[in-house]
Structures are given as structure tokens and as C-alpha cells.
XYZ file of C-alpha atoms in Angstrom:
332
model
C -20.497 1.654 -66.466
C -17.147 1.477 -64.714
C -16.273 4.812 -63.147
C -12.798 6.164 -63.946
C -11.906 8.026 -60.800
C -8.854 9.712 -59.338
C -7.970 11.565 -56.161
C -7.956 15.351 -56.018
C -7.326 18.129 -53.556
C -8.962 21.536 -53.430
C -5.516 23.123 -53.637
C -4.577 21.420 -56.930
C -7.963 22.209 -58.473
C -7.450 25.858 -57.594
C -3.861 26.261 -58.747
C -2.826 23.656 -61.330
C -4.359 24.170 -64.781
C -2.420 21.300 -66.378
C -3.629 18.934 -63.697
C -7.223 19.996 -64.374
C -6.847 19.574 -68.130
C -5.767 15.950 -67.780
C -8.365 15.305 -65.112
C -11.166 16.573 -67.349
C -9.955 14.648 -70.389
C -9.376 11.205 -68.894
C -11.617 10.769 -65.845
C -15.302 11.029 -64.979
C -15.287 10.902 -61.191
C -13.144 12.259 -58.356
C -12.342 11.287 -54.777
C -10.941 13.717 -52.223
C -7.527 12.624 -50.982
C -7.836 14.311 -47.577
C -10.269 17.217 -47.854
C -13.405 15.240 -46.927
C -11.890 13.270 -44.033
C -12.793 13.831 -40.397
C -9.589 15.704 -39.514
C -10.253 18.251 -42.271
C -13.937 18.757 -41.468
C -14.619 18.130 -37.770
C -12.585 20.952 -36.229
C -14.448 21.029 -32.905
C -17.675 19.993 -31.174
C -20.490 21.359 -33.369
C -17.831 23.100 -35.470
C -17.313 22.077 -39.098
C -15.227 23.303 -42.002
C -16.652 22.087 -45.309
C -14.836 24.652 -47.466
C -12.268 22.372 -49.110
C -14.820 19.653 -49.752
C -17.204 22.243 -51.155
C -14.523 23.381 -53.615
C -14.194 19.811 -54.913
C -17.982 19.434 -55.141
C -18.252 22.723 -57.017
C -15.599 21.660 -59.510
C -17.307 18.304 -60.001
C -20.658 19.993 -60.695
C -19.119 22.321 -63.254
C -17.507 19.452 -65.119
C -20.197 16.783 -64.872
C -18.299 14.548 -62.420
C -19.505 12.426 -59.534
C -17.657 12.492 -56.206
C -17.046 9.556 -53.888
C -16.733 10.635 -50.252
C -13.546 9.452 -48.553
C -13.728 8.689 -45.659
C -16.138 9.181 -42.745
C -14.425 6.981 -40.133
C -10.668 6.338 -40.212
C -8.421 5.815 -37.217
C -5.629 7.878 -38.816
C -7.765 10.961 -39.441
C -9.083 11.793 -35.978
C -8.861 15.510 -35.136
C -6.480 16.345 -32.299
C -9.256 17.561 -30.013
C -10.963 14.148 -30.233
C -7.916 11.881 -29.927
C -7.829 11.986 -26.126
C -11.584 12.062 -25.585
C -12.415 11.676 -21.873
C -16.209 11.955 -21.811
C -18.771 9.170 -21.562
C -19.318 6.502 -24.190
C -22.734 7.993 -24.927
C -21.264 11.466 -25.408
C -18.696 10.080 -27.852
C -21.372 8.241 -29.832
C -23.452 11.420 -29.979
C -20.440 13.360 -31.280
C -19.822 10.792 -33.993
C -23.474 10.670 -35.031
C -23.674 14.446 -35.196
C -20.509 14.563 -37.284
C -21.842 11.919 -39.709
C -25.221 13.650 -39.863
C -23.783 17.089 -40.590
C -21.199 15.833 -43.083
C -23.372 13.443 -45.072
C -26.365 15.789 -45.080
C -24.237 18.769 -46.112
C -22.700 17.127 -49.158
C -25.821 15.231 -50.215
C -27.601 18.549 -50.857
C -25.555 19.260 -53.973
C -27.237 17.888 -57.108
C -26.198 17.293 -60.695
C -28.090 16.373 -63.862
C -26.732 13.210 -65.491
C -28.544 11.360 -68.269
C -31.540 13.613 -67.726
C -31.858 12.703 -64.053
C -31.174 14.872 -61.008
C -28.935 13.020 -58.575
C -26.549 13.850 -55.761
C -23.048 14.873 -56.788
C -21.779 12.600 -54.002
C -22.349 9.040 -55.211
C -21.370 7.395 -51.940
C -19.024 7.159 -48.981
C -16.235 5.047 -47.655
C -18.050 4.836 -44.348
C -15.199 3.044 -42.591
C -11.619 2.919 -43.802
C -8.984 0.350 -42.769
C -10.684 -1.152 -39.714
C -8.916 -4.522 -39.951
C -5.523 -5.853 -38.930
C -3.541 -8.073 -41.274
C -4.985 -11.207 -39.670
C -8.542 -10.020 -40.278
C -9.305 -8.992 -36.683
C -10.560 -5.540 -35.757
C -7.846 -2.928 -35.430
C -7.398 -1.246 -32.051
C -8.778 2.276 -32.392
C -10.683 4.846 -30.397
C -13.857 3.718 -32.179
C -13.379 0.108 -31.089
C -12.349 1.144 -27.582
C -15.255 3.490 -26.915
C -18.083 2.170 -29.105
C -17.275 -1.537 -28.868
C -16.962 -4.368 -31.382
C -20.227 -3.460 -33.123
C -19.132 0.083 -33.915
C -19.110 -0.526 -37.679
C -22.737 -1.574 -37.592
C -23.503 1.585 -35.625
C -21.816 4.014 -38.027
C -23.129 2.329 -41.189
C -26.662 2.679 -39.866
C -25.934 6.320 -39.053
C -24.705 6.972 -42.606
C -27.790 5.361 -44.132
C -30.045 7.333 -41.802
C -28.771 10.644 -43.144
C -28.398 9.704 -46.825
C -30.373 6.610 -47.713
C -29.522 6.955 -51.419
C -25.749 6.934 -51.045
C -23.583 3.969 -51.951
C -21.998 2.872 -48.645
C -18.637 1.131 -48.857
C -15.970 -0.486 -46.732
C -12.416 0.350 -47.871
C -9.126 -1.353 -46.932
C -5.718 -2.440 -48.190
C -4.260 -5.946 -48.532
C -7.696 -7.406 -49.257
C -6.055 -9.754 -51.746
C -4.261 -11.488 -48.864
C -6.218 -14.517 -47.579
C -6.473 -13.731 -43.854
C -7.447 -10.104 -44.310
C -9.852 -10.970 -47.120
C -11.507 -13.552 -44.863
C -11.802 -10.939 -42.132
C -13.442 -8.494 -44.533
C -15.865 -11.155 -45.785
C -16.792 -11.924 -42.176
C -17.229 -8.220 -41.446
C -19.512 -7.647 -44.441
C -21.605 -10.700 -43.608
C -22.002 -9.415 -40.049
C -23.140 -5.992 -41.272
C -25.643 -7.583 -43.635
C -26.943 -9.953 -40.963
C -27.528 -7.076 -38.557
C -29.382 -4.878 -41.032
C -26.646 -2.386 -41.842
C -26.556 -1.146 -45.427
C -23.322 -1.881 -47.295
C -23.254 -1.680 -51.090
C -19.595 -1.971 -51.967
C -16.142 -3.019 -50.861
C -13.140 -0.933 -51.869
C -9.979 -2.927 -52.523
C -7.122 -0.480 -52.127
C -4.813 -1.224 -55.034
C -1.443 -0.021 -53.782
C 0.326 -2.791 -55.637
C 3.737 -3.751 -57.043
C 4.961 -5.014 -60.399
C 4.503 -8.649 -59.413
C 2.323 -8.571 -56.297
C -0.469 -9.380 -55.792
C -0.838 -11.922 -58.554
C -3.721 -11.720 -61.000
C -5.048 -14.926 -59.458
C -5.084 -13.334 -56.006
C -6.895 -10.253 -57.344
C -9.470 -12.402 -59.135
C -10.063 -14.501 -56.023
C -10.944 -11.322 -54.124
C -13.262 -10.067 -56.859
C -15.189 -13.317 -56.731
C -15.193 -13.587 -52.928
C -16.720 -10.162 -52.410
C -19.142 -10.233 -55.349
C -20.564 -13.477 -53.957
C -21.731 -11.418 -50.963
C -23.940 -9.308 -53.217
C -21.762 -6.183 -53.000
C -20.042 -4.337 -55.821
C -16.251 -4.361 -55.987
C -14.361 -1.077 -56.271
C -10.632 -0.838 -56.879
C -9.551 2.214 -54.960
C -6.209 4.000 -54.589
C -4.668 2.268 -57.610
C -0.961 2.826 -58.162
C 1.836 0.412 -59.073
C 5.171 0.889 -57.287
C 8.233 0.053 -59.391
C 10.670 0.335 -56.470
C 12.068 -2.355 -54.166
C 9.904 -3.201 -51.171
C 11.810 -2.628 -47.899
C 9.407 -4.624 -45.783
C 7.590 -7.910 -45.981
C 4.061 -6.515 -45.868
C 2.506 -4.523 -48.681
C -0.357 -2.087 -48.498
C -0.712 1.434 -47.189
C -0.177 1.453 -43.447
C 0.693 5.126 -43.102
C 2.490 4.692 -39.761
C 5.233 2.572 -41.347
C 8.530 4.401 -41.705
C 11.979 3.182 -42.660
C 14.471 5.950 -41.912
C 17.394 3.517 -42.002
C 16.857 3.164 -45.768
C 16.953 6.895 -46.512
C 19.745 7.571 -49.000
C 20.127 3.869 -49.834
C 20.662 3.710 -53.605
C 19.329 0.141 -53.719
C 15.994 1.423 -52.452
C 15.969 4.363 -54.905
C 17.356 2.841 -58.130
C 15.758 5.313 -60.588
C 16.348 8.819 -59.160
C 16.401 10.580 -62.557
C 14.243 8.513 -64.930
C 12.681 5.132 -65.459
C 14.504 2.747 -67.832
C 12.537 1.631 -70.879
C 12.669 -1.978 -69.699
C 10.865 -1.057 -66.471
C 8.400 1.172 -68.320
C 7.464 -1.846 -70.412
C 6.952 -3.974 -67.308
C 4.771 -1.272 -65.756
C 2.689 -0.898 -68.923
C 2.244 -4.671 -69.167
C 1.241 -4.854 -65.505
C -1.458 -2.223 -66.019
C -2.605 -3.952 -69.209
C -3.006 -7.309 -67.479
C -4.790 -5.771 -64.501
C -7.303 -3.995 -66.717
C -7.901 -7.073 -68.823
C -8.908 -8.767 -65.586
C -11.135 -5.806 -64.675
C -12.850 -5.992 -68.064
C -13.355 -9.728 -67.597
C -15.277 -8.971 -64.397
C -16.812 -5.631 -65.406
C -20.235 -6.831 -64.249
C -18.890 -7.017 -60.709
C -16.765 -3.843 -60.633
C -18.349 -0.420 -60.197
C -15.368 1.928 -59.954
C -11.610 2.173 -60.454
C -9.823 5.006 -58.647
C -6.251 5.994 -59.438
C -4.387 7.433 -56.454
C -3.147 10.324 -58.532
C -2.744 11.453 -62.142
C 0.963 12.184 -62.479
C 4.064 10.622 -60.912
C 5.140 14.100 -59.815
C 2.499 14.284 -57.090
C 2.382 10.631 -56.024
C 2.523 9.976 -52.286
C 4.820 7.023 -53.058
C 7.722 9.381 -53.765
C 8.197 9.776 -50.030
C 6.559 6.697 -48.546
C 7.661 4.645 -46.771
C 11.167 6.022 -47.424
C 11.647 9.762 -47.787
C 13.456 11.097 -50.825
C 12.647 8.304 -53.269
C 11.528 8.801 -56.866
C 8.685 6.516 -57.908
C 6.762 6.118 -61.181
C 3.438 4.487 -60.260
C 0.797 6.307 -62.287
C -0.524 6.672 -65.826
C 1.249 9.971 -66.572
C 4.881 10.818 -65.882
C 6.179 14.055 -64.345
C 5.655 15.890 -67.635
C 2.091 14.538 -67.986
């Protein structure tokens, strides 16, 4: 079964009844946008705040949903107290292992009955998120600097140690581009060779109306499934606005202030013309026809939102823009 997933936050689940109604009607799994990341949880040495993640888990249990944990290790979600770590390499590794242990063990305790079987509410984890540069090499990060080039192997083995039943994934954007895809294939092969458990690869689907092509998407599906891992399409949304830079993806540090207020970069401030709506609908139709074609290889599709009103693409990478990337418009 292909999981229909979307991102949530504890705040929206607590305050937005319309949001919850559409969530319950059209999806069967949820992923925390930020509430289960390191910055939200790991607030100090041996100090954890699981409250927002617990709220999402509780909601999932009440409504018969699974949760996919996002994300244990991500260079852009390091808590401030850990950013300028000055201790020994061993002390840093111990901190990271303790954090993974406490986080994975905490959430794996919550169970749900599905199809007559008791299983963990948390189906799996994006163990590492966005570890690669565009050319497929390892991104410079505190994890690479302190733990070395084999740090992914280290943290995947840690995650398996504390929840051996969880689906363990690698998640990244631009995996339909040849060089980065090749880097991810190499990374997964290395993890497998060295005995680290990896079940899935998450292809972040922050895409445009014409890019990537269906052929490029299919090439990635086949390349990763040949490694014996399941393919997940994560963070799916389709931007209908002009692209102000050559690269696509979701590099959160990109910012283009010089384009703020540029009408060419924000062509639909009030509503989306019918002609563009039709292109967007056709794009989604073609993408999902491809997903159905390869449904034996795909385990989950996650939309990065429910309604255009709350999409992160309204303000990224140019503040003040109005985008229309999701299944439901601002009026649901």
C-alpha cells in the first residue's frame, strides 16, 4: 500500500479544525514539519522536550495514522548550544548517540493497532537529511567535521540499535539530477557494504511545472530500487512561479532579496489563472500515473502541506510571493 502522507505541526493540530478535517479525510499518515527535529527536541545536554512530537503522536493514535519521523540528523536543525561545540570528538559522538537513543526510544514506545496487529505509531525515520552537495560529495557540516566521513554509517547503526523495527531512510532534494543521484547511490551502497541498515530513500519532490521531467523521475525510481531499497517521494509540492535561480530543490539558506517586490517573480498575487490551474492539475496527474506505474517500488508519498495558504513556498526563496503548489487552495 502506498502511504498518503502530509506534513503537520502540533500547533495546527491544536488550533485548526478545518485543517484537521481535510487531513483526516484524505491522508493516512503524517510527518512532522519541524516538531521532531533535533532543534525542537534536544534543548540541552541530557535535556529533551518531546511535547510537540508527543502531540502529533497522540493525534495520529486517535485517528489511526502512522507517523514518519523527520529528521534525526540535519545540518540546518542543530540547536544553538551545540553549533559551536568545543569538546572532544568522543564527547560529541556520545551526545549524538544519547540524543538518538532518547528520541528513537521515546517515540517507539507508542503503539497502535492496525489490521489486528500492534505496531509502533512511528513507522520510521529520516535518519540523515540532506547530507550531499549538488555534485554528490558530502556536505560540510559539524557532523562531517567532528565525526568524519563515516558519520552516516555511525548514526544509522545508532538508530537501528535503539529501534530495530523502524524503517530507516535517507532523505534529500535534487535526487533526480544525475550527479547528486550518483552520489546518493554511492552513499547507500557504502552503508549497505558496511552493515548499516537503510530501508528507503526519500526523494524530496519540491518540483516545478516542467522540471524535473518524468523521464528524470523514473530514472531515479529505477536507480534506487535496484539497490534493494524502497523509494519514498517526500515533501511533494509543485511551484507554479518563475524560478529565480538555476538550481532547484530546497536549500533553505538560499535567499533572493533583490527579487522582493518584482512582479515578474510574483505573477499571480491574487489568484491562479485557469490556464495555469490546468497545467498544475495535468502535472500532478502525470506524476501520479508514473507513481502508479512503479507502485511496487514506492512505499510513501508525502505532500509538503495540505493547503496553499500554509505552504512554505509563499515566502521562499523570495518573501512576499503567492504560490499555489498543493492539492487544496486557500479555501480548501
